[in-house]
Coordinates of C-alpha atoms and ligand atoms in Angstrom, one line a residue:
X1 CA -65.3 72.7 -60.9
X2 CA -61.5 73.4 -60.5
X3 CA -60.3 74.8 -57.5
X4 CA -57.3 77.0 -58.2
X5 CA -54.4 77.2 -56.1
X6 CA -52.6 80.5 -54.9
X7 CA -49.3 78.9 -55.0
X8 CA -49.0 76.9 -58.5
X9 CA -48.6 78.8 -61.7
X10 CA -52.0 79.4 -63.2
X11 CA -53.6 77.1 -65.4
X12 CA -54.2 78.4 -68.9
X13 CA -57.8 78.2 -68.8
X14 CA -59.7 80.0 -66.0
X15 CA -61.2 77.6 -63.4
X16 CA -64.0 78.8 -61.0
X17 CA -63.3 78.9 -57.5
X18 CA -65.8 78.0 -55.1
X19 CA -65.2 78.5 -51.3
X20 CA -66.4 76.0 -48.7
X21 CA -65.0 78.0 -45.9
X22 CA -66.7 77.5 -42.6
X23 CA -68.7 74.4 -44.2
X24 CA -68.2 71.1 -42.8
X25 CA -69.0 69.0 -45.9
X26 CA -68.8 65.6 -46.5
X27 CA -68.2 63.5 -49.7
X28 CA -71.6 63.4 -51.4
X29 CA -72.6 59.6 -52.1
X30 CA -74.6 60.7 -55.3
X31 CA -73.4 62.1 -58.4
X32 CA -75.5 63.6 -61.2
X33 CA -76.7 67.0 -60.1
X34 CA -73.6 68.0 -58.2
X35 CA -72.5 71.1 -59.5
X36 CA -69.0 70.2 -58.4
X37 CA -68.9 67.2 -60.9
X38 CA -67.8 67.5 -64.4
X39 CA -70.2 65.4 -66.5
X40 CA -70.4 65.5 -70.3
X41 CA -72.8 62.5 -70.7
X42 CA -75.8 62.0 -68.3
X43 CA -76.8 58.5 -67.1
X44 CA -79.3 58.5 -69.6
X45 CA -76.5 59.2 -72.4
X46 CA -77.2 62.6 -73.1
X47 CA -74.8 65.0 -73.9
X48 CA -74.3 68.1 -71.9
X49 CA -72.0 71.1 -72.7
X50 CA -69.5 72.0 -70.5
X51 CA -67.4 75.7 -71.3
X52 CA -64.4 74.2 -69.5
X53 CA -63.9 70.8 -70.9
X54 CA -65.7 70.4 -74.2
X55 CA -63.1 71.3 -76.2
X56 CA -60.9 68.1 -75.0
X57 CA -63.3 66.1 -76.8
X58 CA -64.6 68.5 -79.2
X59 CA -62.9 66.7 -82.4
X60 CA -63.6 63.1 -81.2
X61 CA -65.1 61.0 -84.1
X62 CA -67.8 58.3 -84.2
X63 CA -65.0 55.7 -84.8
X64 CA -63.3 57.0 -81.8
X65 CA -66.6 57.0 -79.7
X66 CA -67.0 53.3 -80.8
X67 CA -63.8 52.5 -79.7
X68 CA -64.0 53.9 -75.9
X69 CA -67.2 51.8 -76.0
X70 CA -65.1 48.6 -77.4
X71 CA -62.4 49.3 -74.7
X72 CA -65.0 49.4 -71.8
X73 CA -66.9 46.1 -73.1
X74 CA -63.7 44.2 -73.5
X75 CA -62.2 45.4 -70.4
X76 CA -65.3 44.4 -68.5
X77 CA -65.6 41.1 -70.3
X78 CA -61.6 40.2 -69.4
X79 CA -62.7 41.4 -65.7
X80 CA -65.4 38.9 -65.6
X81 CA -63.6 36.2 -67.1
X82 CA -60.7 36.7 -64.5
X83 CA -63.2 36.4 -61.6
X84 CA -64.7 33.1 -62.9
X85 CA -60.9 31.9 -63.5
X86 CA -60.0 32.7 -59.8
X87 CA -63.5 31.1 -58.6
X88 CA -62.5 27.8 -60.4
X89 CA -59.0 28.1 -58.6
X90 CA -56.8 28.9 -61.7
X91 CA -55.8 32.5 -60.1
X92 CA -54.8 33.4 -56.3
X93 CA -56.8 36.2 -56.3
X94 CA -58.3 38.8 -58.4
X95 CA -59.4 42.7 -57.8
X96 CA -62.5 43.4 -59.9
X97 CA -62.6 46.7 -61.8
X98 CA -66.5 46.3 -62.5
X99 CA -68.0 49.8 -62.3
X100 CA -64.6 51.7 -62.9
X101 CA -64.4 51.1 -66.7
X102 CA -65.1 54.8 -67.9
X103 CA -62.6 55.9 -65.3
X104 CA -59.8 54.0 -66.5
X105 CA -60.7 53.7 -70.3
X106 CA -61.2 57.5 -70.3
X107 CA -57.9 58.5 -68.5
X108 CA -56.1 55.5 -70.0
X109 CA -56.8 56.8 -73.9
X110 CA -55.7 60.6 -72.7
X111 CA -52.2 59.2 -72.1
X112 CA -49.7 59.3 -74.8
X113 CA -47.3 56.4 -75.9
X114 CA -44.5 58.4 -74.3
X115 CA -46.4 59.3 -71.0
X116 CA -45.5 56.9 -68.2
X117 CA -48.3 55.1 -66.0
X118 CA -48.0 53.9 -62.2
X119 CA -51.1 51.9 -61.4
X120 CA -52.3 50.1 -58.5
X121 CA -53.6 46.6 -58.6
X122 CA -57.0 47.3 -60.1
X123 CA -56.0 49.1 -63.6
X124 CA -56.9 46.5 -66.0
X125 CA -58.4 48.9 -68.3
X126 CA -55.5 51.5 -68.0
X127 CA -53.3 48.3 -69.0
X128 CA -55.5 47.5 -71.6
X129 CA -55.2 51.1 -73.0
X130 CA -51.4 51.0 -72.6
X131 CA -51.2 47.7 -74.6
X132 CA -50.4 45.2 -72.1
X133 CA -51.5 41.5 -72.9
X134 CA -54.4 40.8 -70.5
X135 CA -52.7 36.9 -70.1
X136 CA -49.9 39.1 -68.5
X137 CA -52.2 40.5 -65.6
X138 CA -53.3 37.0 -65.0
X139 CA -50.2 35.3 -64.8
X140 CA -49.4 37.8 -61.9
X141 CA -52.5 37.1 -60.3
X142 CA -51.7 33.4 -60.7
X143 CA -48.1 33.8 -59.3
X144 CA -46.1 32.8 -62.1
X145 CA -44.6 35.5 -63.6
X146 CA -42.5 37.5 -61.2
X147 CA -44.7 40.5 -61.2
X148 CA -46.0 40.7 -64.6
X149 CA -44.4 42.6 -67.5
X150 CA -41.9 44.7 -68.6
X151 CA -42.8 48.2 -67.2
X152 CA -40.8 50.0 -70.1
X153 CA -42.3 48.2 -72.9
X154 CA -45.5 50.0 -72.8
X155 CA -44.6 52.8 -70.1
X156 CA -46.7 50.9 -67.6
X157 CA -45.3 50.1 -64.2
X158 CA -45.9 46.8 -62.2
X159 CA -48.8 46.9 -60.2
X160 CA -48.3 48.2 -56.8
X161 CA -50.1 46.6 -53.7
X162 CA -48.4 48.6 -51.4
X163 CA -51.4 51.5 -51.2
X164 CA -50.3 54.7 -52.1
X165 CA -46.8 53.9 -52.4
X166 CA -46.7 54.2 -56.4
X167 CA -47.9 57.9 -55.8
X168 CA -44.2 58.7 -54.6
X169 CA -42.5 56.4 -57.4
X170 CA -44.4 58.6 -60.0
X171 CA -43.6 62.0 -58.5
X172 CA -39.8 60.7 -58.5
X173 CA -39.8 59.6 -62.0
X174 CA -41.7 62.7 -63.0
X175 CA -39.4 65.0 -61.2
X176 CA -36.6 63.1 -63.3
X177 CA -38.2 63.4 -66.7
X178 CA -38.6 67.0 -66.1
X179 CA -34.8 67.4 -65.5
X180 CA -34.2 65.3 -68.5
X181 CA -36.2 68.3 -70.3
X182 CA -38.9 65.4 -71.7
X183 CA -42.1 66.9 -72.7
X184 CA -43.9 63.9 -71.4
X185 CA -46.1 63.6 -68.3
X186 CA -46.8 61.1 -65.6
X187 CA -49.9 59.6 -64.4
X188 CA -50.6 57.9 -61.0
X189 CA -53.6 55.9 -59.9
X190 CA -54.7 55.3 -56.4
X191 CA -57.7 55.0 -54.6
X192 CA -60.1 56.8 -52.0
X193 CA -58.3 54.7 -49.2
X194 CA -55.0 55.3 -50.4
X195 CA -55.7 59.1 -50.2
X196 CA -55.3 58.8 -46.6
X197 CA -51.7 57.4 -46.9
X198 CA -48.7 59.2 -45.9
X199 CA -47.0 58.6 -49.1
X200 CA -49.6 60.2 -51.0
X201 CA -49.5 63.4 -48.9
X202 CA -45.8 63.5 -49.4
X203 CA -46.2 62.6 -53.0
X204 CA -48.6 66.0 -53.2
X205 CA -46.0 68.1 -51.5
X206 CA -43.0 67.1 -53.3
X207 CA -44.7 67.5 -56.8
X208 CA -46.2 70.8 -55.9
X209 CA -42.9 72.3 -54.7
X210 CA -40.9 70.7 -57.7
X211 CA -43.7 71.4 -60.3
X212 CA -43.3 67.8 -61.3
X213 CA -45.5 67.1 -64.6
X214 CA -47.8 64.2 -62.8
X215 CA -51.4 63.7 -62.7
X216 CA -52.9 62.2 -59.6
X217 CA -55.9 60.1 -60.9
X218 CA -58.0 59.0 -57.7
X219 CA -60.7 56.6 -58.4
X220 CA -63.2 57.4 -55.4
X221 CA -65.0 54.1 -55.6
X222 CA -66.6 54.9 -52.2
X223 CA -65.1 51.9 -50.5
X224 CA -61.6 51.2 -49.3
X225 CA -62.3 47.2 -48.9
X226 CA -65.1 48.0 -46.1
X227 CA -64.3 51.5 -45.1
X228 CA -66.4 54.1 -46.8
X229 CA -65.1 57.3 -48.2
X230 CA -66.9 59.2 -44.9
X231 CA -64.1 57.4 -42.8
X232 CA -61.6 58.8 -45.1
X233 CA -62.2 62.6 -45.4
X234 CA -64.4 65.4 -44.5
X235 CA -64.1 67.2 -47.5
X236 CA -64.3 65.9 -51.0
X237 CA -61.2 64.3 -52.0
X238 CA -60.3 66.9 -55.0
X239 CA -60.3 69.8 -52.6
X240 CA -57.3 68.4 -50.9
X241 CA -54.9 69.5 -53.9
X242 CA -55.9 73.1 -53.0
X243 CA -54.0 72.9 -49.7
X244 CA -51.0 71.2 -51.2
X245 CA -51.0 74.5 -53.9
X246 CA -52.3 72.6 -57.4
X247 CA -55.8 72.4 -59.0
X248 CA -57.8 69.4 -58.1
X249 CA -60.8 68.6 -60.2
X250 CA -63.9 66.1 -59.5
X251 CA -65.2 64.4 -62.7
X252 CA -68.0 62.0 -63.0
X253 CA -65.9 58.7 -63.0
X254 CA -68.8 57.0 -64.8
X255 CA -68.6 59.1 -67.9
X256 CA -65.9 58.1 -70.4
X257 CA -66.0 61.3 -72.3
X258 CA -65.7 63.5 -69.2
X259 CA -62.7 61.2 -68.0
X260 CA -61.1 61.5 -71.3
X261 CA -61.4 65.1 -71.6
X262 CA -60.4 66.1 -67.9
X263 CA -57.5 63.6 -67.8
X264 CA -56.3 65.3 -71.4
X265 CA -56.5 68.9 -69.6
X266 CA -54.3 67.6 -66.7
X267 CA -51.9 65.8 -68.8
X268 CA -51.4 69.0 -71.1
X269 CA -50.8 71.2 -67.9
X270 CA -48.2 68.9 -66.8
X271 CA -46.5 68.8 -70.1
X272 CA -46.5 72.4 -70.3
X273 CA -45.0 73.1 -67.0
X274 CA -47.8 73.9 -65.1
X275 CA -47.3 71.2 -62.5
X276 CA -49.5 68.5 -60.8
X277 CA -53.2 68.1 -61.0
X278 CA -55.5 66.0 -58.6
X279 CA -58.3 64.4 -60.6
X280 CA -60.8 62.6 -58.5
X281 CA -62.9 60.6 -60.7
X282 CA -66.1 59.9 -58.7
X283 CA -67.3 56.2 -59.3
X284 CA -68.3 53.1 -57.5
X285 CA -66.8 49.7 -57.0
X286 CA -69.7 47.3 -58.2
X287 CA -68.0 44.3 -57.3
X288 CA -66.2 42.8 -54.2
X289 CA -62.9 44.5 -52.9
X290 CA -61.2 41.1 -54.3
X291 CA -62.2 37.7 -54.8
X292 CA -61.3 37.2 -51.0
X293 CA -63.9 39.9 -50.0
X294 CA -67.6 39.4 -49.3
X295 CA -69.0 43.1 -49.4
X296 CA -72.8 41.9 -48.3
X297 CA -71.3 41.7 -45.0
X298 CA -70.9 45.5 -44.9
X299 CA -72.9 47.4 -47.9
X300 CA -76.5 47.1 -48.7
X301 CA -77.9 46.3 -52.4
X302 CA -79.8 49.6 -52.4
X303 CA -76.5 51.5 -52.9
X304 CA -75.2 49.2 -55.9
X305 CA -78.5 49.5 -57.5
X306 CA -78.5 53.1 -57.5
X307 CA -75.2 53.2 -58.9
X308 CA -75.9 50.4 -61.7
X309 CA -78.5 53.0 -63.2
X310 CA -75.3 55.2 -63.7
X311 CA -73.4 52.2 -65.5
X312 CA -70.5 53.7 -67.6
X313 CA -71.1 51.2 -70.3
X314 CA -75.0 51.7 -70.8
X315 CA -74.5 55.6 -70.7
X316 CA -72.1 55.4 -74.0
X317 CA -74.3 52.9 -75.6
X318 CA -77.5 55.1 -74.9
X319 CA -75.7 57.9 -76.5
X320 CA -74.0 56.0 -79.4
X321 CA -77.7 54.9 -80.2
X322 CA -79.5 58.1 -79.9
X323 CA -76.8 59.8 -81.9
X324 CA -76.9 57.0 -84.7
X325 CA -73.1 56.6 -84.0
X326 CA -73.4 52.9 -83.9
X327 CA -75.7 50.3 -85.1
X328 CA -76.9 46.6 -84.2
X329 CA -74.1 45.3 -86.5
X330 CA -71.5 46.8 -84.5
X331 CA -72.8 45.7 -81.1
X332 CA -73.4 42.0 -82.5
X333 CA -69.5 41.9 -83.7
X334 CA -68.5 43.2 -80.3
X335 CA -70.3 40.5 -78.6
X336 CA -68.4 37.8 -80.4
X337 CA -65.1 39.8 -80.0
X338 CA -65.8 39.6 -76.4
X339 CA -66.4 36.1 -76.3
X340 CA -63.5 35.6 -78.2
X341 CA -61.1 37.5 -75.6
X342 CA -62.6 35.6 -72.8
X343 CA -61.7 32.2 -74.5
X344 CA -58.3 33.5 -75.3
X345 CA -57.4 34.4 -71.7
X346 CA -59.1 31.3 -70.2
X347 CA -57.1 29.3 -72.5
X348 CA -53.9 31.2 -71.9
X349 CA -54.5 30.7 -68.2
X350 CA -54.9 27.1 -68.5
X351 CA -51.7 26.6 -70.4
X352 CA -49.8 28.3 -67.5
X353 CA -47.7 26.2 -65.5
X354 CA -48.8 26.0 -61.7
X355 CA -47.0 28.5 -59.3
X356 CA -43.8 27.1 -57.6
X357 CA -45.0 27.6 -53.9
X358 CA -41.6 28.0 -52.6
X359 CA -40.5 30.6 -55.2
X360 CA -41.8 33.5 -52.8
X361 CA -38.9 32.7 -50.5
X362 CA -36.1 33.0 -53.0
X363 CA -34.5 36.2 -54.2
X364 CA -35.5 38.1 -50.9
X365 CA -31.8 38.2 -49.9
X366 CA -28.6 38.0 -52.1
X367 CA -27.1 35.6 -49.5
X368 CA -30.1 34.1 -47.7
X369 CA -31.6 35.0 -44.4
X370 CA -32.1 32.8 -41.4
X371 CA -35.9 34.0 -41.0
X372 CA -36.5 33.4 -44.3
X373 CA -35.1 30.0 -44.0
X374 CA -37.4 29.5 -40.8
X375 CA -40.4 30.5 -42.7
X376 CA -39.6 28.3 -45.7
X377 CA -39.3 25.3 -43.3
X378 CA -42.8 26.3 -41.7
X379 CA -44.4 26.6 -44.9
X380 CA -42.7 23.2 -45.9
X381 CA -44.6 21.7 -42.6
X382 CA -47.9 23.2 -43.5
X383 CA -47.8 21.6 -47.2
X384 CA -46.8 18.5 -45.8
X385 CA -49.5 18.4 -43.3
X386 CA -51.9 18.1 -46.6
X387 CA -50.2 15.0 -47.6
X388 CA -52.6 12.7 -45.5
X389 CA -55.5 14.5 -47.0
X390 CA -54.3 14.0 -50.6
X391 CA -53.7 10.3 -50.2
X392 CA -57.0 9.5 -48.7
Ligands
TPP7 C1 -49.5 50.1 -47.0 C2 -50.7 49.3 -47.0 N1 -51.9 49.2 -46.1 C3 -52.5 48.2 -46.1 C4 -53.2 47.5 -47.5 C5 -54.3 46.5 -47.3 N2 -54.9 47.1 -48.4 C6 -55.0 46.5 -49.4 S1 -56.3 47.2 -50.5 C7 -56.7 48.4 -49.1 C8 -57.8 49.4 -49.5 C9 -57.5 50.2 -50.5 O1 -58.5 51.2 -50.9 P1 -58.5 52.2 -51.9 O2 -57.2 53.0 -51.7 O3 -60.0 52.8 -51.9 O4 -58.3 51.5 -53.5 P2 -59.6 50.5 -53.9 O5 -59.2 49.0 -53.5 O6 -60.9 50.6 -53.5 O7 -59.4 50.5 -55.3 C10 -56.1 48.0 -48.0 C11 -56.2 48.8 -46.6 C12 -52.1 47.5 -48.1 N3 -52.3 46.9 -49.4 N4 -50.9 48.6 -48.1
MG8 MG1 -61.5 52.5 -53.1

C-alpha cells in the first residue's frame, strides 16, 4: 500500500492510507501474506492482480518477461563468478547481491536512458541494466581502475561506499535537473542500514521541500552487516516517508514484476513534477555482507531457508513455464550464455594488472601531506616485513 502525505502534491492515482497510529509496529520478517506488500507474482509463480500497479506492466510481452529472467540469471552468474574470483585472490573484496536480483533488475529496467542512477556498492544488477561492463565492476574491486567507469556514459554514478551519502548526491542532482527543466528522473539506491544515517534523513527533507524528481529505492535485505532491521527501525521503513511529506510503498523485492511496476510508477511521479517517493523493496541478502564477512556468526540457517523458498529467479521461471512463455530451448541457451559470461569476466580479470599498492597514497592532496607521507612510510615498512617470508 502507499502512504499519502499531507504536504506532497497528490499522486495521480489514489493511494490508500492505513493508519498505524497508536500501534508499535516492527518491520515484519516474512512477506507473502502481508497486505502492505505490493506483489504481482507469488513465490509459487502465480500472477496476482493489483488494481494500483497492474497498469504499469500491462503491456509486457513474453519476450520482455524472458528478458527480465535472462537479466536475473546472468547477474547471478556474474555475481557468483566474482565471489569465486575474490576467493582465488583476484579481487580484494566482493559484495554479493545474491537474492536481490529482482529488486535490482525490476527497478533498473524501469529507468529510462536519460534517468540518472546513484548506486551503493552492491548494485551489480542495476549496473547491468544500465550497460556498465561487468569487467569494470571487477576492476574496481581489484583496485586497478580508480573507481570504475565514466559515470556519464551510462548515467550510472560510481559505487559509493560511504553509507547513505549518495542519497544526498542524488537529491542535489535531481534538484539541478529540475532547474534545467529536464523531464528525466533520478533514482538513489541504499540499504536498510543506511536508512538510519543522517544523510538519508537530510536528503528526504531536501527532496520533499524542493519537490525533487528523485526515487529513493531502499533494498531492505534485512541486515546491515550483522545488525538486523529491527535495530534500525520501529516502523516499516516505507512509512518513514510519510513524516517527510511524500509517499512510501513497500514492494516484494523478490518479485521482479512488482519491482518494475512500482519503480515505473515512482519514476513517472518524479518526471511529472510530483516529487520524491520512497520505495522499500523487501528482500533478503542470501549471501554474506561481503567476502570479508561470515554470516554464520550472527544468523541461523532457518531464516535463509525460508527466503530461499521465495527465490526471485525461481518464481519467474515458474511463471514463465506455467504460462508457456519459455521452453526448454530458452533455458538451455541461457545456461550456455551464462557460462560464456562467467568465462569472459574470469579471463578479463586475469588479464588485468596487479594493483599498485602505493597508488592509494597518490592524488589525496595536490601538494602532498605529512600525514600521508607518514602512512606511506608505515605501509612500505609493513610490505617490507614480508620480504623474508617471500624469500623463504
Ligand atoms: C558512513 C559509513 N559508516 C559505516 C560504514 C561501514 N559499513 C559498510 S556497509 C555497512 C552496512 C550497510 O548496511 P545496509 O545499508 O543495510 O546495506 P547492505 O550492505 O545490507 O546492502 C556499514 C555499516 C560505511 N561504509 N560508511
Ligand atoms: Mg541491508
